[in-house]
Short mmCIF file of C-alpha atoms in Angstrom, two decimals:
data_model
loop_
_atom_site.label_atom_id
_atom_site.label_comp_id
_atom_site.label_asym_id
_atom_site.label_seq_id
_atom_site.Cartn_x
_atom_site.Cartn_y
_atom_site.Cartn_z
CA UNK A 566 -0.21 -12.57 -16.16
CA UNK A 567 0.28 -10.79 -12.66
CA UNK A 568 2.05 -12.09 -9.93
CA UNK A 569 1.61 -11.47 -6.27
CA UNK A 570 3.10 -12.69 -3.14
CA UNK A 571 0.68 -12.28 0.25
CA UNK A 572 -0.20 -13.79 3.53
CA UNK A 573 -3.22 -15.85 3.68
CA UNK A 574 -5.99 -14.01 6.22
CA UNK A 575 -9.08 -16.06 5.22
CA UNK A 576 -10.92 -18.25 2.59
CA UNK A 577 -14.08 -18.78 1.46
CA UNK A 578 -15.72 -21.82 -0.59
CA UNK A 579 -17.55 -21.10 -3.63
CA UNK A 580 -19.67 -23.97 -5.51
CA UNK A 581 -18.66 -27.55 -4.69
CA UNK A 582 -14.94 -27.01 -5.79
CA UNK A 583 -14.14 -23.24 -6.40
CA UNK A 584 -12.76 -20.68 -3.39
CA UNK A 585 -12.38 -16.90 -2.92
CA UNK A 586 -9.36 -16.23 -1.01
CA UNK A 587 -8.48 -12.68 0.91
CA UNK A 588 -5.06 -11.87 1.15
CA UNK A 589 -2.40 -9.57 2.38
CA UNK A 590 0.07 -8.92 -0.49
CA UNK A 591 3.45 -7.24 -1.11
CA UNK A 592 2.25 -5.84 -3.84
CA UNK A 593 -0.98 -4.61 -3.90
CA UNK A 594 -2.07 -4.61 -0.02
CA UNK A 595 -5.61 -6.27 0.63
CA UNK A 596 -7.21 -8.33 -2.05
CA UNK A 597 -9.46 -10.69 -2.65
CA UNK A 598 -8.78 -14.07 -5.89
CA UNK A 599 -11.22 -16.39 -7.40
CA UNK A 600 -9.23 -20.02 -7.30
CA UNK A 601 -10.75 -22.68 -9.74
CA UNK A 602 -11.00 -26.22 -8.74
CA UNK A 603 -8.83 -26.22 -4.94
CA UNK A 604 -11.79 -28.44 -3.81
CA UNK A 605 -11.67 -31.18 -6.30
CA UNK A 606 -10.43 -34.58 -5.28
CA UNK A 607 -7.34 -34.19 -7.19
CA UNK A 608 -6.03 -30.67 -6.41
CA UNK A 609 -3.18 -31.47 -3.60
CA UNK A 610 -2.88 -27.71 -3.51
CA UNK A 611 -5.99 -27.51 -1.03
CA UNK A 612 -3.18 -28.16 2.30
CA UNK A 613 -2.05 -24.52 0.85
CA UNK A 614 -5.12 -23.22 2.60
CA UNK A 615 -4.10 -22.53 6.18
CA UNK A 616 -4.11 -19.01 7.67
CA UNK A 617 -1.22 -16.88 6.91
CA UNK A 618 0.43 -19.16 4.34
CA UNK A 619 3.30 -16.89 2.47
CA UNK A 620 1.96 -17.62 -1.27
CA UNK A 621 2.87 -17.04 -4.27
CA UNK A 622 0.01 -16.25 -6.43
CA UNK A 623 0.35 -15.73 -10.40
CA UNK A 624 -3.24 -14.53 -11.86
CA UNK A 625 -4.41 -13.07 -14.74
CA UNK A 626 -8.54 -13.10 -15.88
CA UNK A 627 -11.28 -12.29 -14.02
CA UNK A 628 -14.23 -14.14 -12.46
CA UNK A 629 -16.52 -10.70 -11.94
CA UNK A 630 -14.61 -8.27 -9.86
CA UNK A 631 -11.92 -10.76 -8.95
CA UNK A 632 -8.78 -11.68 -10.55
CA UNK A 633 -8.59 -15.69 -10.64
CA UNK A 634 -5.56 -17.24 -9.97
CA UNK A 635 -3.83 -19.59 -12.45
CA UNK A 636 -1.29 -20.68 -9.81
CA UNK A 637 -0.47 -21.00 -6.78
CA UNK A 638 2.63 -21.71 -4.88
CA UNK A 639 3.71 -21.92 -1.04
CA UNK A 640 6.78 -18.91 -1.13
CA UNK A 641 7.89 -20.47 2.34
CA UNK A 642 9.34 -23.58 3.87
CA UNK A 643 6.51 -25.03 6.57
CA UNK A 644 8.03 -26.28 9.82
CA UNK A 645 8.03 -29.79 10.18
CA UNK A 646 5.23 -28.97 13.51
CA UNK A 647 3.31 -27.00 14.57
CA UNK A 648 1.88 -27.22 18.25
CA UNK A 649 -1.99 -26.53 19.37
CA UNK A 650 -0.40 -23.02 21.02
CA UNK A 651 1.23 -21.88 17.87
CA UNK A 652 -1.85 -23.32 15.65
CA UNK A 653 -4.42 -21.30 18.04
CA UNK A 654 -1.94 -17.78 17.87
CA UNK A 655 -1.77 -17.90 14.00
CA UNK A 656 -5.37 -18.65 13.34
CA UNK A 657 -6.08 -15.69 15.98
CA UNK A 658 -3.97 -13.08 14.10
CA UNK A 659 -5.35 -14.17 10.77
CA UNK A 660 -8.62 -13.50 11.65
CA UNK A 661 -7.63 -10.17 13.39
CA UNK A 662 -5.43 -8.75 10.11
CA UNK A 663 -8.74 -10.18 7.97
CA UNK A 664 -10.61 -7.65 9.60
CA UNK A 665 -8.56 -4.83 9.99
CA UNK A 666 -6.89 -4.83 6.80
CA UNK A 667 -9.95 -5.04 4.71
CA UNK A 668 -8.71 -1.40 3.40
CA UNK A 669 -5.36 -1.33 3.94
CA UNK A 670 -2.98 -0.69 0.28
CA UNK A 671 0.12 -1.52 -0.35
CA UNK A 672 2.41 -1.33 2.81
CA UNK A 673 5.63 -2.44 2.79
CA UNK A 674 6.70 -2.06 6.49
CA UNK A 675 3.43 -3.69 7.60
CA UNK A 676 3.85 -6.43 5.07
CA UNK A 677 7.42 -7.35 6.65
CA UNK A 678 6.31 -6.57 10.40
CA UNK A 679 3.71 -9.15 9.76
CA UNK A 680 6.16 -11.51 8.09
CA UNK A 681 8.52 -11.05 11.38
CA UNK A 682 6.10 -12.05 13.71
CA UNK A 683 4.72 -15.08 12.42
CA UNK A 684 8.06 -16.34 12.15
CA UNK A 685 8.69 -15.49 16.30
CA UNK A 686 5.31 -17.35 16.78
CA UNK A 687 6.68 -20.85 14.81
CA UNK A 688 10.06 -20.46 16.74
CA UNK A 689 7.58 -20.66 19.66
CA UNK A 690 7.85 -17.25 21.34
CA UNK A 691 4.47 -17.78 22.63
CA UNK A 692 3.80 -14.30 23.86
CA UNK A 693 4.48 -12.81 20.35
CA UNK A 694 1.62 -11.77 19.77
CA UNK A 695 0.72 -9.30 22.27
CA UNK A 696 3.41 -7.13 21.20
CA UNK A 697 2.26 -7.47 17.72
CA UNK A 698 -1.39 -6.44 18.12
CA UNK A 699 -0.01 -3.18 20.24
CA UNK A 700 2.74 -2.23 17.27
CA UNK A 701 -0.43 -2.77 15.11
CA UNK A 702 -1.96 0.33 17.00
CA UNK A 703 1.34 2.48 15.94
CA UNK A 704 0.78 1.61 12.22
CA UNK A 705 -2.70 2.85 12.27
CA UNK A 706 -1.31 5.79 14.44
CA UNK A 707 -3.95 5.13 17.63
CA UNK A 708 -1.46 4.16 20.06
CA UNK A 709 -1.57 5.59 23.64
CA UNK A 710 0.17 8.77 23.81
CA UNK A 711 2.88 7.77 26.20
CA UNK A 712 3.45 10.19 29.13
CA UNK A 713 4.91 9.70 33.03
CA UNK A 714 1.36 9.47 34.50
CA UNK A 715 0.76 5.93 35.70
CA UNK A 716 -2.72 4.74 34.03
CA UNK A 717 -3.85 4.21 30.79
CA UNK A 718 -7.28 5.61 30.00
CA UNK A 719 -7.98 2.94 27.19
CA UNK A 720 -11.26 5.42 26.33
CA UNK A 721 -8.73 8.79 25.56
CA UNK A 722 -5.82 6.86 24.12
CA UNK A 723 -3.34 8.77 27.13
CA UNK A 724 -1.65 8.18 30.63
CA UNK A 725 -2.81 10.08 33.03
CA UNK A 726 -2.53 9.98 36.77
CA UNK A 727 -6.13 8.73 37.78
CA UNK A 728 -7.36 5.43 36.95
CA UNK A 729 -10.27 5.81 35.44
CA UNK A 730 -10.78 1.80 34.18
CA UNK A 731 -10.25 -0.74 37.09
CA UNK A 732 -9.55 -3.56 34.79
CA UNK A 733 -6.52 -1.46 33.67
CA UNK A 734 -4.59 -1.10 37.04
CA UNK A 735 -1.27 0.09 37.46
CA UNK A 736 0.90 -2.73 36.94
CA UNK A 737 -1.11 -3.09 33.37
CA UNK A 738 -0.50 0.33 32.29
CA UNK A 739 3.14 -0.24 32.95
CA UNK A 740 3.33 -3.71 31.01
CA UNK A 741 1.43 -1.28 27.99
CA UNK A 742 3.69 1.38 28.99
CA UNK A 743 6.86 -0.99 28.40
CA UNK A 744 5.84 -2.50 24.94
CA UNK A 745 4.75 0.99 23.40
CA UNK A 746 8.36 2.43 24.52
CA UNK A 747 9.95 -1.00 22.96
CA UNK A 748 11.64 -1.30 26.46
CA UNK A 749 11.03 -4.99 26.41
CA UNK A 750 10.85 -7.13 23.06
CA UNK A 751 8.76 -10.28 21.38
CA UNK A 752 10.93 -12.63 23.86
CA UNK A 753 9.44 -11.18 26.52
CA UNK A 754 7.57 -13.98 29.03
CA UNK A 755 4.25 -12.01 30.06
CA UNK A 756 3.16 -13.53 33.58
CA UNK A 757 0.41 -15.40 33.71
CA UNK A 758 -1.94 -12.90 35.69
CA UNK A 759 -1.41 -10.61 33.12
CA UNK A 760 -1.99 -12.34 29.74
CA UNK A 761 -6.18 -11.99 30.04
CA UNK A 762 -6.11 -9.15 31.39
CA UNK A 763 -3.68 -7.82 29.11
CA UNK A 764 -5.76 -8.90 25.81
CA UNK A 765 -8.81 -7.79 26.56
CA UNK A 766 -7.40 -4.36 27.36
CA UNK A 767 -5.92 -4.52 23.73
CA UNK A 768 -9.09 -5.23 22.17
CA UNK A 769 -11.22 -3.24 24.03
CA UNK A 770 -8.48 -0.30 22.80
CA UNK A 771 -9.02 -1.67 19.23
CA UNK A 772 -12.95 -0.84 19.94
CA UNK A 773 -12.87 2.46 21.14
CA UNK A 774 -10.41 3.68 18.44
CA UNK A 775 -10.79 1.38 15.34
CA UNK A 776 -14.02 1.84 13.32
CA UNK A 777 -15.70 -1.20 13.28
CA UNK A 778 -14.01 -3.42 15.37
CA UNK A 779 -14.65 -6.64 17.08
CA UNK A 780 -13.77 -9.26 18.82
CA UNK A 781 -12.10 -12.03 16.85
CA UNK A 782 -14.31 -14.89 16.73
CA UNK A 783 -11.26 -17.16 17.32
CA UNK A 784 -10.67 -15.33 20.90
CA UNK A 785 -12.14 -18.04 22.90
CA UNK A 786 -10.34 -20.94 21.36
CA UNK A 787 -6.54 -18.61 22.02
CA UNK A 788 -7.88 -17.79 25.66
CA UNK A 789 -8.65 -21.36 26.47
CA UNK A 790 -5.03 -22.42 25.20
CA UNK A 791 -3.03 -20.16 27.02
CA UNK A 792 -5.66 -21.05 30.44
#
């Protein structure tokens, strides 16, 4: 038997009792199990099934294409509570690294970046996860090309001295400017005016420059909570 350990990005339930679960590993990068039996009445193990859950996951035959796991274990100790901002940040990211990692092999760097933010989200730095999605960017290498012009042209990926996308104003580019540079960290408080604003710019990036990409479908729920 194989053993992997791996973030939790999403779940699926197969049959009346069975799952397929998608998950970021140490080991192995993006993959995909076959778990027997998590729905049944007596399987306690089905709380285990909450986005981005560090598991441990020991597997061995195969149901198809997918390994199926023979056991499962939680490889981290769960706060004692979570709050509705924290909940609505972690499902958010899940659903963002289930889509964009849907390729990604083993990364050891990203695995641990990953790690490092969901633990600032549950000691409730609440703005966490702006800076993540933009260090995401510098993984993939399609980060803005930093320069001393004043406004980011989302479309060209570069500063330049024109603004060219009114939604992304000065005082926007700067914030962007800030984070890529690492001039101000995860602690950060972003300002209120800024925190729309500043997400939608992010994603919008994430659709000019990632193939593919869309809006999370768990964007409404985060932009409501932070209202």
């Amino acid at each position: 038997m194989d053993k992997n350990t791996g973030f939790l990005l999403s779940y699926i339930k197969y049959g009346d009792y069975d799952a397929i679960l998608h998950c970021y590993t140490l080991e192995s990068g993006f993959q995909s199990f076959f778990m027997r039996g998590i729905y049944s009445a007596k399987n306690k193990k089905k709380a285990f099934l909450s986005p981005l859950n560090e598991l441990g996951i020991t597997f061995s035959s195969h149901h198809g294409n997918l390994p199926t796991i023979k056991k499962v274990e939680l490889n981290e100790k769960l706060p004692d509570e979570v709050n509705v901002h924290q909940n609505a940040v972690i499902f958010f990211l899940s659903d963002f690294l289930n889509q964009i990692l849907k390729n990604e092999s083993q990364n050891v760097a990203l695995y641990q970046e990953i790690k490092f933010f969901k633990q600032k989200i549950l000691e409730k730095k609440m703005h966490a996860h702006y800076f993540f999605l933009i260090r995401m960017l510098q993984f993939f290498g399609i980060s803005p090309l930093v320069s001393e012009e004043k406004f980011l042209n989302i479309e060209k990926g570069v500063f330049q001295e024109e603004i060219t996308q009114k939604e992304v104003d000065e005082e926007l580019s700067f914030l962007w400017k800030k984070i890529l540079n690492q001039e101000i960290d995860e602690d950060f408080i972003i300002e209120k005016k800024y925190r729309k604003s500043l997400l939608d710019s992010i994603l919008q990036y994430y659709k000019m420059h990632f193939p593919e990409f869309y809006s999370p479908k768990s964007l409404p729920v985060i932009l409501e909570v932070f209202e």
